[in-house]
Coordinates of N, CA and C in Angstrom, one line a residue:
M1 N 14.4 -3.4 -16.6 CA 14.1 -2.1 -17.2 C 13.1 -1.3 -16.2
T2 N 13.5 -0.1 -15.9 CA 12.7 0.7 -15.0 C 11.6 1.4 -15.7
V3 N 10.6 2.0 -14.9 CA 9.4 2.6 -15.6 C 9.8 3.8 -16.4
N4 N 10.7 4.6 -16.0 CA 11.0 5.8 -16.7 C 12.1 5.7 -17.7
Q5 N 12.4 4.5 -18.1 CA 13.4 4.3 -19.2 C 12.8 4.5 -20.5
D6 N 13.8 4.8 -21.5 CA 13.4 5.1 -22.9 C 12.8 3.8 -23.5
L7 N 11.7 4.0 -24.2 CA 11.0 2.9 -24.9 C 11.3 2.9 -26.4
S8 N 12.4 3.5 -26.8 CA 12.8 3.4 -28.2 C 13.2 2.0 -28.6
I9 N 13.1 1.7 -29.9 CA 13.5 0.3 -30.3 C 14.9 -0.1 -29.9
L10 N 15.8 0.8 -30.1 CA 17.2 0.5 -29.8 C 17.4 0.2 -28.3
S11 N 16.7 1.1 -27.5 CA 16.7 0.9 -26.1 C 16.1 -0.4 -25.6
L12 N 15.0 -0.8 -26.3 CA 14.3 -2.0 -25.9 C 15.2 -3.2 -26.2
I13 N 15.9 -3.2 -27.4 CA 16.8 -4.3 -27.7 C 18.0 -4.3 -26.8
S14 N 18.6 -3.2 -26.5 CA 19.8 -3.2 -25.6 C 19.4 -3.7 -24.2
E15 N 18.2 -3.4 -23.7 CA 17.9 -3.7 -22.4 C 17.2 -5.1 -22.3
A16 N 17.0 -5.8 -23.4 CA 16.3 -7.1 -23.3 C 17.2 -8.1 -22.7
S17 N 16.6 -9.2 -22.2 CA 17.3 -10.3 -21.6 C 18.2 -10.9 -22.6
V18 N 19.2 -11.7 -22.1 CA 20.2 -12.3 -23.0 C 19.5 -13.3 -24.0
L19 N 18.6 -14.1 -23.6 CA 17.9 -15.0 -24.5 C 17.1 -14.3 -25.6
V20 N 16.4 -13.2 -25.2 CA 15.7 -12.4 -26.2 C 16.7 -11.8 -27.2
Q21 N 17.8 -11.3 -26.7 CA 18.8 -10.7 -27.6 C 19.4 -11.7 -28.6
L22 N 19.6 -12.9 -28.1 CA 20.0 -14.0 -28.9 C 19.0 -14.3 -30.0
V23 N 17.8 -14.4 -29.6 CA 16.7 -14.6 -30.6 C 16.7 -13.5 -31.6
M24 N 16.8 -12.3 -31.2 CA 16.8 -11.1 -32.2 C 18.0 -11.2 -33.1
A25 N 19.1 -11.6 -32.6 CA 20.3 -11.7 -33.4 C 20.2 -12.8 -34.4
L26 N 19.6 -13.9 -34.0 CA 19.4 -15.0 -34.9 C 18.4 -14.6 -36.0
L27 N 17.4 -14.0 -35.7 CA 16.4 -13.5 -36.7 C 17.0 -12.5 -37.6
A28 N 17.8 -11.6 -37.1 CA 18.4 -10.6 -37.9 C 19.4 -11.3 -38.9
G29 N 20.1 -12.3 -38.4 CA 21.0 -13.1 -39.3 C 20.2 -13.8 -40.4
L30 N 19.1 -14.4 -40.0 CA 18.3 -15.1 -41.0 C 17.7 -14.2 -42.0
S31 N 17.4 -13.0 -41.6 CA 16.8 -12.0 -42.5 C 17.9 -11.5 -43.5
L32 N 19.1 -11.3 -43.0 CA 20.1 -10.8 -43.9 C 20.5 -11.9 -45.0
V33 N 20.6 -13.2 -44.5 CA 20.9 -14.3 -45.5 C 19.7 -14.4 -46.5
S34 N 18.5 -14.3 -46.0 CA 17.3 -14.5 -46.9 C 17.3 -13.4 -47.9
W35 N 17.6 -12.1 -47.5 CA 17.6 -11.0 -48.5 C 18.7 -11.3 -49.5
Y36 N 19.9 -11.8 -49.1 CA 20.9 -12.1 -50.1 C 20.4 -13.1 -51.1
W37 N 19.7 -14.2 -50.7 CA 19.2 -15.1 -51.7 C 18.0 -14.6 -52.5
I38 N 17.3 -13.7 -51.9 CA 16.2 -13.1 -52.6 C 16.7 -12.3 -53.8
F39 N 17.7 -11.5 -53.6 CA 18.3 -10.7 -54.7 C 19.0 -11.6 -55.7
R40 N 19.8 -12.6 -55.2 CA 20.5 -13.4 -56.1 C 19.6 -14.3 -56.9
K41 N 18.5 -14.8 -56.3 CA 17.6 -15.6 -57.1 C 16.8 -14.8 -58.0
G42 N 16.5 -13.6 -57.6 CA 15.7 -12.7 -58.5 C 16.5 -12.4 -59.8
F43 N 17.8 -12.1 -59.7 CA 18.6 -11.8 -60.8 C 18.8 -13.1 -61.7
Q44 N 18.9 -14.3 -61.0 CA 19.1 -15.5 -61.7 C 17.9 -15.9 -62.6
I45 N 16.7 -15.7 -62.0 CA 15.5 -16.1 -62.7 C 15.2 -15.1 -63.8
R46 N 15.5 -13.8 -63.5 CA 15.3 -12.8 -64.6 C 16.2 -13.1 -65.8
A47 N 17.5 -13.5 -65.5 CA 18.4 -13.8 -66.6 C 17.9 -15.1 -67.3
A48 N 17.4 -16.0 -66.6 CA 16.9 -17.3 -67.2 C 15.7 -17.0 -68.2
R49 N 14.8 -16.1 -67.7 CA 13.7 -15.7 -68.6 C 14.2 -15.0 -69.9
T50 N 15.1 -14.1 -69.7 CA 15.6 -13.4 -70.9 C 16.3 -14.3 -71.8
Q51 N 17.2 -15.2 -71.3 CA 17.9 -16.2 -72.2 C 16.9 -17.1 -72.9
T52 N 15.9 -17.5 -72.2 CA 14.9 -18.4 -72.8 C 14.1 -17.7 -73.9
A53 N 13.7 -16.5 -73.7 CA 13.1 -15.8 -74.8 C 13.9 -15.6 -76.0
E54 N 15.2 -15.3 -75.7 CA 16.2 -15.1 -76.9 C 16.4 -16.3 -77.6
F55 N 16.5 -17.5 -76.9 CA 16.7 -18.7 -77.7 C 15.5 -19.1 -78.4
E56 N 14.3 -19.0 -77.8 CA 13.1 -19.3 -78.5 C 12.9 -18.5 -79.8
R57 N 13.3 -17.2 -79.7 CA 13.2 -16.4 -80.9 C 14.2 -16.9 -82.0
D58 N 15.4 -17.3 -81.6 CA 16.4 -17.8 -82.6 C 16.0 -19.2 -83.1
F59 N 15.4 -20.0 -82.3 CA 15.1 -21.4 -82.7 C 13.9 -21.3 -83.7
W60 N 12.9 -20.5 -83.4 CA 11.7 -20.5 -84.2 C 11.8 -19.6 -85.4
S61 N 13.0 -19.0 -85.6 CA 13.2 -18.1 -86.7 C 13.4 -18.9 -88.0
G62 N 13.6 -20.2 -87.9 CA 13.7 -21.1 -89.0 C 15.2 -21.3 -89.5
G63 N 16.1 -21.0 -88.6 CA 17.5 -21.2 -89.0 C 17.9 -22.6 -89.0
D64 N 19.1 -22.9 -89.5 CA 19.6 -24.2 -89.6 C 20.0 -24.8 -88.2
L65 N 19.5 -26.0 -87.9 CA 19.7 -26.6 -86.6 C 21.2 -26.9 -86.3
N66 N 21.9 -27.3 -87.3 CA 23.4 -27.5 -87.1 C 24.1 -26.2 -86.7
A67 N 23.7 -25.1 -87.4 CA 24.4 -23.8 -87.0 C 23.9 -23.4 -85.6
L68 N 22.7 -23.7 -85.2 CA 22.2 -23.4 -83.9 C 22.9 -24.2 -82.9
Y69 N 23.1 -25.5 -83.2 CA 23.8 -26.4 -82.3 C 25.3 -26.0 -82.1
Q70 N 26.0 -25.6 -83.2 CA 27.3 -25.1 -83.0 C 27.4 -23.9 -82.2
S71 N 26.5 -23.0 -82.3 CA 26.4 -21.8 -81.5 C 26.2 -22.1 -80.0
A72 N 25.3 -23.0 -79.8 CA 25.0 -23.4 -78.4 C 26.2 -24.2 -77.8
S73 N 26.9 -25.0 -78.5 CA 28.0 -25.7 -78.0 C 29.2 -24.7 -77.7
A74 N 29.3 -23.7 -78.5 CA 30.4 -22.8 -78.3 C 30.1 -21.9 -77.0
A75 N 28.9 -21.6 -76.8 CA 28.5 -20.8 -75.6 C 27.9 -21.6 -74.5
R76 N 28.3 -22.8 -74.3 CA 27.6 -23.7 -73.4 C 27.6 -23.1 -72.0
H77 N 28.7 -22.5 -71.6 CA 28.9 -22.1 -70.2 C 28.1 -20.8 -69.9
H78 N 27.7 -20.1 -71.0 CA 27.0 -18.8 -70.9 C 25.6 -18.9 -71.4
A79 N 25.2 -20.1 -71.9 CA 23.8 -20.3 -72.5 C 22.8 -20.4 -71.4
G80 N 21.5 -20.2 -71.8 CA 20.4 -20.4 -70.9 C 20.0 -21.8 -70.8
G81 N 19.1 -22.1 -69.9 CA 18.7 -23.5 -69.7 C 18.1 -24.2 -70.9
M82 N 17.2 -23.5 -71.6 CA 16.6 -24.1 -72.8 C 17.6 -24.3 -73.9
E83 N 18.6 -23.4 -74.0 CA 19.6 -23.7 -75.0 C 20.5 -24.9 -74.7
R84 N 20.7 -25.1 -73.4 CA 21.5 -26.3 -73.0 C 20.7 -27.5 -73.2
I85 N 19.4 -27.4 -73.0 CA 18.5 -28.6 -73.3 C 18.6 -29.0 -74.8
F86 N 18.5 -27.9 -75.6 CA 18.5 -28.2 -77.1 C 19.9 -28.8 -77.4
E87 N 21.0 -28.2 -76.9 CA 22.3 -28.7 -77.2 C 22.5 -30.2 -76.8
A88 N 22.0 -30.6 -75.6 CA 22.1 -31.9 -75.1 C 21.3 -32.9 -76.0
G89 N 20.1 -32.5 -76.4 CA 19.2 -33.3 -77.2 C 19.7 -33.5 -78.6
Y90 N 20.2 -32.4 -79.2 CA 20.7 -32.5 -80.6 C 22.0 -33.3 -80.6
R91 N 22.9 -33.1 -79.6 CA 24.1 -33.9 -79.6 C 23.8 -35.4 -79.5
E92 N 22.9 -35.8 -78.6 CA 22.6 -37.2 -78.5 C 21.9 -37.7 -79.8
Y93 N 21.1 -36.8 -80.4 CA 20.4 -37.2 -81.6 C 21.4 -37.5 -82.8
T94 N 22.4 -36.6 -83.0 CA 23.4 -36.8 -84.0 C 24.3 -38.0 -83.7
K95 N 24.6 -38.3 -82.4 CA 25.5 -39.4 -82.1 C 24.7 -40.7 -82.3
L96 N 23.5 -40.8 -81.9 CA 22.7 -42.0 -82.1 C 22.4 -42.3 -83.6
R97 N 22.1 -41.2 -84.3 CA 21.8 -41.3 -85.7 C 22.9 -41.9 -86.5
A98 N 24.1 -41.6 -86.1 CA 25.3 -42.2 -86.8 C 25.5 -43.7 -86.5
K99 N 24.9 -44.1 -85.4 CA 25.2 -45.5 -84.9 C 24.0 -46.4 -85.2
S100 N 22.8 -45.9 -85.2 CA 21.6 -46.8 -85.3 C 20.7 -46.3 -86.3
H101 N 19.8 -47.3 -86.8 CA 18.8 -46.9 -87.7 C 17.4 -47.1 -87.1
D102 N 17.4 -47.4 -85.8 CA 16.1 -47.5 -85.1 C 15.6 -46.1 -84.7
H103 N 14.6 -45.6 -85.4 CA 14.2 -44.2 -85.2 C 13.6 -44.0 -83.8
D104 N 12.9 -45.0 -83.3 CA 12.3 -44.8 -82.0 C 13.4 -44.7 -80.9
A105 N 14.5 -45.5 -81.0 CA 15.6 -45.5 -80.1 C 16.3 -44.1 -80.2
I106 N 16.5 -43.6 -81.4 CA 17.1 -42.3 -81.5 C 16.4 -41.2 -80.8
I107 N 15.1 -41.2 -81.1 CA 14.2 -40.1 -80.5 C 14.2 -40.3 -78.9
E108 N 14.1 -41.5 -78.5 CA 14.0 -41.8 -77.1 C 15.3 -41.4 -76.4
G109 N 16.4 -41.6 -77.0 CA 17.7 -41.2 -76.5 C 17.9 -39.7 -76.4
A110 N 17.4 -39.0 -77.4 CA 17.4 -37.5 -77.4 C 16.5 -37.0 -76.3
R111 N 15.4 -37.6 -76.1 CA 14.5 -37.2 -75.1 C 15.1 -37.4 -73.7
R112 N 15.7 -38.5 -73.5 CA 16.4 -38.8 -72.2 C 17.5 -37.7 -71.9
A113 N 18.3 -37.4 -72.9 CA 19.3 -36.4 -72.7 C 18.7 -35.1 -72.4
M114 N 17.7 -34.7 -73.1 CA 17.0 -33.4 -72.8 C 16.4 -33.4 -71.4
R115 N 15.8 -34.5 -71.0 CA 15.2 -34.6 -69.7 C 16.2 -34.5 -68.6
A116 N 17.3 -35.1 -68.8 CA 18.4 -35.0 -67.7 C 18.9 -33.6 -67.6
T117 N 19.1 -32.9 -68.7 CA 19.6 -31.6 -68.7 C 18.5 -30.7 -68.1
Y118 N 17.3 -30.9 -68.5 CA 16.2 -30.1 -68.0 C 16.1 -30.2 -66.4
Q119 N 16.3 -31.4 -65.9 CA 16.2 -31.6 -64.5 C 17.3 -30.9 -63.8
R120 N 18.5 -30.9 -64.4 CA 19.6 -30.2 -63.8 C 19.4 -28.7 -63.7
E121 N 18.8 -28.2 -64.8 CA 18.5 -26.7 -64.9 C 17.4 -26.3 -63.9
V122 N 16.4 -27.2 -63.7 CA 15.3 -26.9 -62.7 C 15.9 -26.9 -61.3
D123 N 16.7 -27.9 -61.1 CA 17.4 -28.1 -59.7 C 18.2 -26.8 -59.4
D124 N 18.9 -26.3 -60.4 CA 19.7 -25.1 -60.2 C 18.9 -23.9 -59.9
L125 N 17.7 -23.8 -60.6 CA 16.9 -22.7 -60.3 C 16.2 -22.8 -58.9
E126 N 15.9 -24.0 -58.5 CA 15.2 -24.2 -57.3 C 16.1 -24.2 -56.1
A127 N 17.4 -24.2 -56.3 CA 18.4 -24.2 -55.2 C 18.2 -23.1 -54.2
H128 N 18.2 -23.4 -53.0 CA 18.0 -22.4 -51.9 C 16.6 -21.8 -51.7
L129 N 15.7 -22.3 -52.5 CA 14.3 -21.9 -52.3 C 13.8 -22.5 -51.0
A130 N 14.3 -23.7 -50.7 CA 13.9 -24.4 -49.4 C 14.3 -23.5 -48.2
F131 N 15.4 -22.8 -48.3 CA 15.9 -22.0 -47.2 C 14.9 -20.8 -47.0
L132 N 14.5 -20.2 -48.1 CA 13.5 -19.1 -48.0 C 12.2 -19.6 -47.4
A133 N 11.8 -20.8 -47.8 CA 10.5 -21.4 -47.2 C 10.7 -21.6 -45.8
S134 N 11.9 -22.1 -45.4 CA 12.1 -22.4 -43.9 C 12.1 -21.1 -43.1
V135 N 12.8 -20.1 -43.6 CA 12.8 -18.8 -42.9 C 11.4 -18.2 -42.8
G136 N 10.6 -18.4 -43.9 CA 9.2 -17.8 -43.8 C 8.3 -18.6 -42.8
S137 N 8.6 -19.9 -42.7 CA 7.7 -20.6 -41.8 C 8.2 -20.7 -40.3
V138 N 9.5 -20.6 -40.1 CA 10.1 -20.8 -38.8 C 10.3 -19.5 -38.0
S139 N 10.6 -18.4 -38.8 CA 10.9 -17.1 -38.1 C 9.9 -16.6 -37.1
P140 N 8.6 -16.6 -37.5 CA 7.6 -16.2 -36.5 C 7.6 -16.9 -35.2
Y141 N 7.9 -18.2 -35.3 CA 7.9 -19.1 -34.1 C 9.1 -18.8 -33.3
I142 N 10.3 -18.5 -33.9 CA 11.5 -18.1 -33.2 C 11.2 -16.8 -32.5
G143 N 10.6 -15.9 -33.2 CA 10.3 -14.6 -32.6 C 9.3 -14.7 -31.4
L144 N 8.4 -15.7 -31.6 CA 7.4 -15.9 -30.5 C 8.1 -16.5 -29.3
L145 N 9.1 -17.3 -29.5 CA 9.9 -17.8 -28.3 C 10.5 -16.7 -27.5
G146 N 11.1 -15.7 -28.2 CA 11.7 -14.6 -27.5 C 10.6 -13.7 -26.9
T147 N 9.4 -13.6 -27.5 CA 8.3 -12.8 -26.9 C 7.8 -13.5 -25.6
V148 N 7.6 -14.8 -25.7 CA 7.1 -15.5 -24.5 C 8.1 -15.4 -23.3
W149 N 9.4 -15.6 -23.7 CA 10.4 -15.5 -22.6 C 10.5 -14.1 -22.0
G150 N 10.4 -13.1 -22.9 CA 10.4 -11.7 -22.4 C 9.2 -11.4 -21.5
I151 N 8.0 -11.8 -21.9 CA 6.8 -11.6 -21.1 C 6.9 -12.3 -19.7
M152 N 7.5 -13.5 -19.8 CA 7.7 -14.2 -18.5 C 8.6 -13.4 -17.6
N153 N 9.7 -12.9 -18.1 CA 10.6 -12.1 -17.3 C 9.9 -10.8 -16.8
A154 N 9.0 -10.2 -17.6 CA 8.3 -9.0 -17.2 C 7.4 -9.3 -16.0
F155 N 6.7 -10.4 -16.1 CA 5.7 -10.8 -15.0 C 6.5 -11.3 -13.7
R156 N 7.6 -11.9 -13.9 CA 8.4 -12.3 -12.8 C 8.9 -11.0 -12.0
G157 N 9.2 -10.0 -12.8 CA 9.7 -8.7 -12.2 C 8.6 -8.1 -11.3
L158 N 7.4 -8.4 -11.6 CA 6.3 -7.8 -10.8 C 6.3 -8.3 -9.3
S159 N 6.9 -9.5 -9.1 CA 6.9 -10.0 -7.8 C 7.6 -9.2 -6.7
S160 N 8.5 -8.3 -7.2 CA 9.3 -7.4 -6.3 C 8.7 -6.0 -6.2
V161 N 7.5 -5.9 -6.9 CA 6.8 -4.6 -6.9 C 5.6 -4.6 -6.0
G162 N 5.5 -3.7 -5.1 CA 4.4 -3.7 -4.2 C 3.0 -3.5 -4.9
A163 N 2.9 -2.4 -5.6 CA 1.7 -2.1 -6.3 C 2.0 -2.2 -7.8
A164 N 1.5 -3.3 -8.5 CA 1.8 -3.5 -9.9 C 0.9 -2.7 -10.7
T165 N 1.4 -1.9 -11.7 CA 0.6 -1.1 -12.6 C 1.1 -1.4 -14.0
L166 N 0.4 -0.9 -15.0 CA 0.7 -1.1 -16.4 C 2.1 -0.5 -16.7
A167 N 2.4 0.6 -16.0 CA 3.7 1.2 -16.2 C 4.9 0.3 -15.8
H168 N 4.7 -0.6 -14.9 CA 5.7 -1.5 -14.5 C 5.9 -2.6 -15.5
V169 N 4.8 -3.1 -16.1 CA 5.0 -4.3 -17.0 C 5.1 -3.9 -18.4
A170 N 4.7 -2.7 -18.8 CA 4.8 -2.3 -20.2 C 6.2 -2.4 -20.8
P171 N 7.2 -1.9 -20.2 CA 8.6 -1.9 -20.8 C 9.0 -3.4 -21.1
G172 N 8.7 -4.3 -20.2 CA 9.1 -5.7 -20.4 C 8.4 -6.3 -21.5
I173 N 7.1 -6.0 -21.6 CA 6.3 -6.6 -22.7 C 6.7 -6.0 -24.0
A174 N 7.0 -4.7 -24.0 CA 7.4 -4.0 -25.3 C 8.7 -4.6 -25.8
E175 N 9.7 -4.9 -25.0 CA 10.9 -5.4 -25.5 C 10.7 -6.9 -26.0
A176 N 9.7 -7.6 -25.3 CA 9.4 -8.9 -25.8 C 8.8 -8.9 -27.2
L177 N 7.9 -8.0 -27.4 CA 7.2 -7.9 -28.7 C 8.1 -7.5 -29.8
V178 N 9.2 -6.9 -29.5 CA 10.2 -6.5 -30.6 C 10.7 -7.8 -31.3
A179 N 10.8 -8.9 -30.5 CA 11.3 -10.2 -31.1 C 10.3 -10.7 -32.1
T180 N 9.0 -10.6 -31.8 CA 7.9 -11.0 -32.7 C 8.0 -10.1 -34.0
A181 N 8.2 -8.8 -33.8 CA 8.2 -7.9 -35.0 C 9.4 -8.3 -35.9
I182 N 10.6 -8.6 -35.3 CA 11.7 -8.9 -36.1 C 11.5 -10.3 -36.8
G183 N 10.8 -11.2 -36.1 CA 10.5 -12.5 -36.7 C 9.6 -12.3 -37.9
L184 N 8.6 -11.4 -37.8 CA 7.7 -11.1 -39.0 C 8.5 -10.4 -40.1
F185 N 9.4 -9.5 -39.7 CA 10.2 -8.8 -40.7 C 11.0 -9.8 -41.5
A186 N 11.5 -10.8 -40.8 CA 12.3 -11.8 -41.5 C 11.4 -12.8 -42.4
A187 N 10.2 -13.1 -41.9 CA 9.4 -14.1 -42.5 C 8.7 -13.6 -43.7
I188 N 8.1 -12.4 -43.7 CA 7.2 -11.9 -44.7 C 7.9 -11.8 -46.1
P189 N 9.1 -11.1 -46.2 CA 9.8 -11.1 -47.5 C 10.2 -12.5 -48.0
A190 N 10.6 -13.4 -47.1 CA 11.0 -14.7 -47.5 C 9.8 -15.4 -48.1
V191 N 8.6 -15.3 -47.5 CA 7.4 -16.0 -48.0 C 7.0 -15.4 -49.4
V192 N 7.0 -14.1 -49.5 CA 6.6 -13.5 -50.7 C 7.6 -13.8 -51.8
A193 N 8.9 -13.8 -51.5 CA 9.9 -14.1 -52.5 C 9.8 -15.6 -53.0
Y194 N 9.6 -16.5 -52.0 CA 9.4 -17.9 -52.3 C 8.3 -18.2 -53.2
N195 N 7.1 -17.6 -52.9 CA 5.9 -17.8 -53.8 C 6.2 -17.2 -55.2
R196 N 6.8 -16.1 -55.3 CA 7.0 -15.5 -56.6 C 8.0 -16.3 -57.4
F197 N 9.1 -16.7 -56.8 CA 10.1 -17.5 -57.5 C 9.6 -18.9 -57.9
A198 N 8.8 -19.5 -57.0 CA 8.2 -20.8 -57.4 C 7.3 -20.7 -58.6
H199 N 6.5 -19.6 -58.6 CA 5.6 -19.4 -59.8 C 6.5 -19.1 -61.0
D200 N 7.5 -18.3 -61.0 CA 8.3 -18.1 -62.1 C 9.0 -19.3 -62.6
I201 N 9.5 -20.1 -61.7 CA 10.2 -21.4 -62.1 C 9.2 -22.4 -62.7
D202 N 8.0 -22.4 -62.2 CA 7.0 -23.3 -62.8 C 6.7 -22.9 -64.2
R203 N 6.6 -21.6 -64.5 CA 6.4 -21.1 -65.9 C 7.5 -21.4 -66.8
L204 N 8.8 -21.2 -66.3 CA 9.9 -21.6 -67.1 C 10.0 -23.1 -67.4
S205 N 9.6 -23.9 -66.4 CA 9.6 -25.4 -66.5 C 8.6 -25.8 -67.6
I206 N 7.4 -25.2 -67.6 CA 6.4 -25.5 -68.6 C 6.9 -25.1 -70.0
R207 N 7.5 -24.0 -70.1 CA 8.1 -23.6 -71.4 C 9.1 -24.6 -71.9
C208 N 10.0 -25.1 -71.0 CA 11.0 -26.0 -71.4 C 10.4 -27.4 -71.7
E209 N 9.4 -27.8 -71.0 CA 8.8 -29.1 -71.3 C 8.1 -29.0 -72.7
S210 N 7.4 -27.9 -73.0 CA 6.8 -27.7 -74.3 C 7.8 -27.7 -75.4
F211 N 8.9 -27.1 -75.1 CA 10.0 -27.1 -76.1 C 10.5 -28.5 -76.4
M212 N 10.7 -29.3 -75.4 CA 11.2 -30.6 -75.5 C 10.3 -31.5 -76.4
E213 N 9.0 -31.3 -76.2 CA 8.0 -32.1 -77.0 C 8.1 -31.6 -78.4
E214 N 8.1 -30.3 -78.6 CA 8.1 -29.8 -80.0 C 9.4 -30.1 -80.7
F215 N 10.5 -30.0 -80.0 CA 11.8 -30.4 -80.6 C 11.9 -31.8 -81.0
S216 N 11.3 -32.7 -80.1 CA 11.3 -34.1 -80.4 C 10.5 -34.4 -81.6
N217 N 9.4 -33.7 -81.8 CA 8.6 -33.9 -83.0 C 9.4 -33.4 -84.3
I218 N 10.1 -32.3 -84.1 CA 11.0 -31.9 -85.3 C 12.0 -32.9 -85.6
L219 N 12.7 -33.5 -84.6 CA 13.7 -34.5 -84.9 C 13.1 -35.8 -85.5
Q220 N 11.9 -36.1 -85.1 CA 11.2 -37.3 -85.6 C 10.9 -37.1 -87.1
R221 N 10.5 -35.9 -87.4 CA 10.2 -35.6 -88.8 C 11.4 -35.6 -89.7
Q222 N 12.6 -35.3 -89.1 CA 13.8 -35.3 -89.9 C 14.3 -36.7 -90.2
L223 N 13.8 -37.7 -89.4 CA 14.2 -39.1 -89.6 C 13.4 -39.7 -90.7
R224 N 12.3 -39.1 -91.1 CA 11.5 -39.7 -92.1 C 12.0 -39.5 -93.5

């Protein structure tokens, strides 16, 4: 890059070395994929919160558990996580109650069924969060690799210049720093989204765990 060349962002990217351009392309790809999962996870967690609130309202309204179970079974593929936990627990409860008179075994079986469904629901909510965490932690270092390489090229170019000035080295350093900027652009939204989603999932998990304990107590009282 010569001294009098344009220092616009597009010009810096187009004139960068091949390795720096590859780093920029990789970071841009990571950023696009992370934004895809940010939006998808955002909608998924928002829907999970809404469905959980609706089911809690229906459950604590004092309706018949059998009717609630039939409704949950009919809408199993469209139900929220807490509703599927209820459906799994009540199904196991009714099955064991018809076969056994051991109250402790019945409640323990219902709890195991709810715990297994709960774990599947949490795993589904947490899917791809590790990717966002990886993008957030690795992107700045990938950008730094491109920056270091670009600065090395800029200083190597000074060997062919008789009188080195800032005007000679500035374009090369500028194009190298673009890689760092793109790395930060990819990392910051991923880190913010990861922290937000992890917090929301933890809150949903606590609500589901509390529900399982309260529902187990209700089933235990029904056996008396």
